[in-house]
Amino acid sequence: MEDSIEFVLPFGYEVDDKTYRKGRMHLATTGDELAIQDADDVSMNTRYRDMLLLTRVIDELDGIQPVTLEIIKELYEPDFIYLQLLYRQLNGERGSSLTTRCPSCGAMTEVKLADIYKDMSIYKK
């Protein structure tokens, strides 16, 4: 099992006319999970929990360290979903992939859900 993964955000974090897209995420530790448990809004809001967890497991974003909650809040929605799916894939959670059949040839293929978001930058104007 991998202990970290490199990624490229579909749209990227934009600040001061610069776009940050490349980063690295590490496998979550028990410490990462425990560190966010005391936050006030975590128990009531799973989305907030995911945002806090991403600040713990994303090691850097094009040289930005640490990746803060403010940065995560400013990401485009497809980037946030992409990072959630990558987290699930890296940490071995079920539901991070699906098996589908090609309508033309009938071949079965496993698709990692995070890969669906890889090339969304073509939709950005």
PDB file of C-alpha atoms in Angstrom:
ATOM      1  CA  MET A   1       0.000   0.000   0.000  1.00  0.00           C
ATOM      2  CA  GLU A   2       1.257   3.478  -0.842  1.00  0.00           C
ATOM      3  CA  ASP A   3       1.923   5.865   2.033  1.00  0.00           C
ATOM      4  CA  SER A   4       1.546   9.026  -0.048  1.00  0.00           C
ATOM      5  CA  ILE A   5       0.277  10.096  -3.438  1.00  0.00           C
ATOM      6  CA  GLU A   6       0.982  13.005  -5.769  1.00  0.00           C
ATOM      7  CA  PHE A   7      -1.970  14.787  -7.305  1.00  0.00           C
ATOM      8  CA  VAL A   8      -2.892  17.524  -9.748  1.00  0.00           C
ATOM      9  CA  LEU A   9      -6.053  19.459  -8.960  1.00  0.00           C
ATOM     10  CA  PRO A  10      -8.505  19.721 -11.863  1.00  0.00           C
ATOM     11  CA  PHE A  11      -8.868  23.515 -11.489  1.00  0.00           C
ATOM     12  CA  GLY A  12      -6.391  24.556  -8.816  1.00  0.00           C
ATOM     13  CA  TYR A  13      -6.183  27.017  -5.979  1.00  0.00           C
ATOM     14  CA  GLU A  14      -5.984  30.545  -7.346  1.00  0.00           C
ATOM     15  CA  VAL A  15      -4.476  33.460  -5.461  1.00  0.00           C
ATOM     16  CA  ASP A  16      -2.655  36.598  -6.638  1.00  0.00           C
ATOM     17  CA  ASP A  17      -3.006  35.645 -10.324  1.00  0.00           C
ATOM     18  CA  LYS A  18      -1.244  32.334  -9.743  1.00  0.00           C
ATOM     19  CA  THR A  19      -2.745  28.835  -9.868  1.00  0.00           C
ATOM     20  CA  TYR A  20      -1.489  26.072  -7.578  1.00  0.00           C
ATOM     21  CA  ARG A  21      -2.388  22.561  -8.756  1.00  0.00           C
ATOM     22  CA  LYS A  22       0.313  19.998  -7.889  1.00  0.00           C
ATOM     23  CA  GLY A  23       0.499  18.526  -4.433  1.00  0.00           C
ATOM     24  CA  ARG A  24       1.122  15.530  -2.241  1.00  0.00           C
ATOM     25  CA  MET A  25      -1.144  13.778   0.253  1.00  0.00           C
ATOM     26  CA  HIS A  26      -0.042  11.228   2.846  1.00  0.00           C
ATOM     27  CA  LEU A  27      -1.845   8.242   4.294  1.00  0.00           C
ATOM     28  CA  ALA A  28      -3.857   9.359   7.329  1.00  0.00           C
ATOM     29  CA  THR A  29      -2.564   8.436  10.743  1.00  0.00           C
ATOM     30  CA  THR A  30      -4.534   7.930  13.913  1.00  0.00           C
ATOM     31  CA  GLY A  31      -3.058  11.256  15.029  1.00  0.00           C
ATOM     32  CA  ASP A  32      -4.524  13.001  11.976  1.00  0.00           C
ATOM     33  CA  GLU A  33      -7.969  11.620  12.799  1.00  0.00           C
ATOM     34  CA  LEU A  34      -7.729  12.422  16.509  1.00  0.00           C
ATOM     35  CA  ALA A  35      -6.454  15.950  15.950  1.00  0.00           C
ATOM     36  CA  ILE A  36      -9.695  17.026  14.305  1.00  0.00           C
ATOM     37  CA  GLN A  37     -12.088  15.397  16.779  1.00  0.00           C
ATOM     38  CA  ASP A  38     -12.070  18.325  19.195  1.00  0.00           C
ATOM     39  CA  ALA A  39     -13.121  20.926  16.624  1.00  0.00           C
ATOM     40  CA  ASP A  40     -16.526  22.386  17.525  1.00  0.00           C
ATOM     41  CA  ASP A  41     -18.314  21.733  14.229  1.00  0.00           C
ATOM     42  CA  VAL A  42     -16.880  18.309  13.387  1.00  0.00           C
ATOM     43  CA  SER A  43     -19.562  16.191  15.040  1.00  0.00           C
ATOM     44  CA  MET A  44     -22.401  17.992  13.298  1.00  0.00           C
ATOM     45  CA  ASN A  45     -20.908  18.573   9.865  1.00  0.00           C
ATOM     46  CA  THR A  46     -19.087  15.835   7.932  1.00  0.00           C
ATOM     47  CA  ARG A  47     -18.077  18.283   5.199  1.00  0.00           C
ATOM     48  CA  TYR A  48     -16.263  20.436   7.759  1.00  0.00           C
ATOM     49  CA  ARG A  49     -14.641  17.283   9.138  1.00  0.00           C
ATOM     50  CA  ASP A  50     -13.373  16.417   5.650  1.00  0.00           C
ATOM     51  CA  MET A  51     -11.999  19.937   5.174  1.00  0.00           C
ATOM     52  CA  LEU A  52     -10.090  19.747   8.466  1.00  0.00           C
ATOM     53  CA  LEU A  53      -8.825  16.262   7.676  1.00  0.00           C
ATOM     54  CA  LEU A  54      -7.514  17.422   4.293  1.00  0.00           C
ATOM     55  CA  THR A  55      -5.498  20.155   6.031  1.00  0.00           C
ATOM     56  CA  ARG A  56      -3.843  17.378   8.037  1.00  0.00           C
ATOM     57  CA  VAL A  57      -3.045  14.972   5.180  1.00  0.00           C
ATOM     58  CA  ILE A  58      -2.131  17.329   2.321  1.00  0.00           C
ATOM     59  CA  ASP A  59       1.590  17.874   2.791  1.00  0.00           C
ATOM     60  CA  GLU A  60       1.968  20.675   0.261  1.00  0.00           C
ATOM     61  CA  LEU A  61       0.360  22.363  -2.718  1.00  0.00           C
ATOM     62  CA  ASP A  62       2.923  23.666  -5.223  1.00  0.00           C
ATOM     63  CA  GLY A  63       5.205  24.612  -2.344  1.00  0.00           C
ATOM     64  CA  ILE A  64       2.516  26.029  -0.047  1.00  0.00           C
ATOM     65  CA  GLN A  65       2.981  24.552   3.427  1.00  0.00           C
ATOM     66  CA  PRO A  66       0.910  24.109   5.475  1.00  0.00           C
ATOM     67  CA  VAL A  67      -2.306  23.782   3.510  1.00  0.00           C
ATOM     68  CA  THR A  68      -4.759  25.639   5.734  1.00  0.00           C
ATOM     69  CA  LEU A  69      -8.512  25.520   6.213  1.00  0.00           C
ATOM     70  CA  GLU A  70      -8.744  28.863   4.414  1.00  0.00           C
ATOM     71  CA  ILE A  71      -7.074  27.347   1.339  1.00  0.00           C
ATOM     72  CA  ILE A  72      -9.388  24.324   1.362  1.00  0.00           C
ATOM     73  CA  LYS A  73     -12.412  26.653   1.657  1.00  0.00           C
ATOM     74  CA  GLU A  74     -11.299  28.544  -1.463  1.00  0.00           C
ATOM     75  CA  LEU A  75     -10.988  25.455  -3.674  1.00  0.00           C
ATOM     76  CA  TYR A  76     -13.441  24.925  -6.478  1.00  0.00           C
ATOM     77  CA  GLU A  77     -15.984  22.214  -5.698  1.00  0.00           C
ATOM     78  CA  PRO A  78     -14.554  19.693  -8.237  1.00  0.00           C
ATOM     79  CA  ASP A  79     -11.125  20.085  -6.588  1.00  0.00           C
ATOM     80  CA  PHE A  80     -12.603  19.444  -3.138  1.00  0.00           C
ATOM     81  CA  ILE A  81     -14.476  16.353  -4.339  1.00  0.00           C
ATOM     82  CA  TYR A  82     -11.349  15.128  -6.129  1.00  0.00           C
ATOM     83  CA  LEU A  83      -9.320  15.430  -2.913  1.00  0.00           C
ATOM     84  CA  GLN A  84     -12.005  13.625  -0.905  1.00  0.00           C
ATOM     85  CA  LEU A  85     -11.973  10.761  -3.409  1.00  0.00           C
ATOM     86  CA  LEU A  86      -8.161  10.616  -3.408  1.00  0.00           C
ATOM     87  CA  TYR A  87      -8.211  10.474   0.386  1.00  0.00           C
ATOM     88  CA  ARG A  88     -10.632   7.544   0.301  1.00  0.00           C
ATOM     89  CA  GLN A  89      -8.564   5.766  -2.360  1.00  0.00           C
ATOM     90  CA  LEU A  90      -5.275   6.262  -0.489  1.00  0.00           C
ATOM     91  CA  ASN A  91      -6.747   5.145   2.829  1.00  0.00           C
ATOM     92  CA  GLY A  92      -8.350   2.030   1.381  1.00  0.00           C
ATOM     93  CA  GLU A  93     -11.939   3.022   2.001  1.00  0.00           C
ATOM     94  CA  ARG A  94     -14.595   1.095   0.156  1.00  0.00           C
ATOM     95  CA  GLY A  95     -16.459   3.011  -2.477  1.00  0.00           C
ATOM     96  CA  SER A  96     -13.355   4.650  -3.964  1.00  0.00           C
ATOM     97  CA  SER A  97     -13.779   2.695  -7.201  1.00  0.00           C
ATOM     98  CA  LEU A  98     -16.453   0.989  -9.232  1.00  0.00           C
ATOM     99  CA  THR A  99     -16.589  -1.740 -11.836  1.00  0.00           C
ATOM    100  CA  THR A 100     -18.272  -0.979 -15.128  1.00  0.00           C
ATOM    101  CA  ARG A 101     -18.882  -2.764 -18.416  1.00  0.00           C
ATOM    102  CA  CYS A 102     -17.920  -1.203 -21.769  1.00  0.00           C
ATOM    103  CA  PRO A 103     -21.106  -0.836 -23.833  1.00  0.00           C
ATOM    104  CA  SER A 104     -19.205  -1.569 -27.061  1.00  0.00           C
ATOM    105  CA  CYS A 105     -17.051  -4.595 -26.270  1.00  0.00           C
ATOM    106  CA  GLY A 106     -18.495  -5.794 -22.971  1.00  0.00           C
ATOM    107  CA  ALA A 107     -15.112  -5.710 -21.170  1.00  0.00           C
ATOM    108  CA  MET A 108     -15.241  -5.115 -17.409  1.00  0.00           C
ATOM    109  CA  THR A 109     -13.098  -2.257 -16.109  1.00  0.00           C
ATOM    110  CA  GLU A 110     -12.416  -0.944 -12.630  1.00  0.00           C
ATOM    111  CA  VAL A 111     -12.593   2.864 -12.495  1.00  0.00           C
ATOM    112  CA  LYS A 112     -11.139   4.819  -9.595  1.00  0.00           C
ATOM    113  CA  LEU A 113     -13.624   7.579  -8.840  1.00  0.00           C
ATOM    114  CA  ALA A 114     -10.878  10.154  -8.260  1.00  0.00           C
ATOM    115  CA  ASP A 115      -9.743   9.615 -11.867  1.00  0.00           C
ATOM    116  CA  ILE A 116     -13.084  10.924 -13.114  1.00  0.00           C
ATOM    117  CA  TYR A 117     -12.066  14.411 -11.997  1.00  0.00           C
ATOM    118  CA  LYS A 118      -8.502  14.422 -13.358  1.00  0.00           C
ATOM    119  CA  ASP A 119      -9.095  16.274 -16.616  1.00  0.00           C
ATOM    120  CA  MET A 120     -11.808  18.733 -15.600  1.00  0.00           C
ATOM    121  CA  SER A 121      -9.488  21.696 -16.191  1.00  0.00           C
ATOM    122  CA  ILE A 122     -10.600  21.639 -19.836  1.00  0.00           C
ATOM    123  CA  TYR A 123     -13.976  22.952 -18.659  1.00  0.00           C
ATOM    124  CA  LYS A 124     -12.551  25.992 -16.911  1.00  0.00           C
ATOM    125  CA  LYS A 125     -12.826  29.212 -18.871  1.00  0.00           C
TER     126      LYS A 125
END
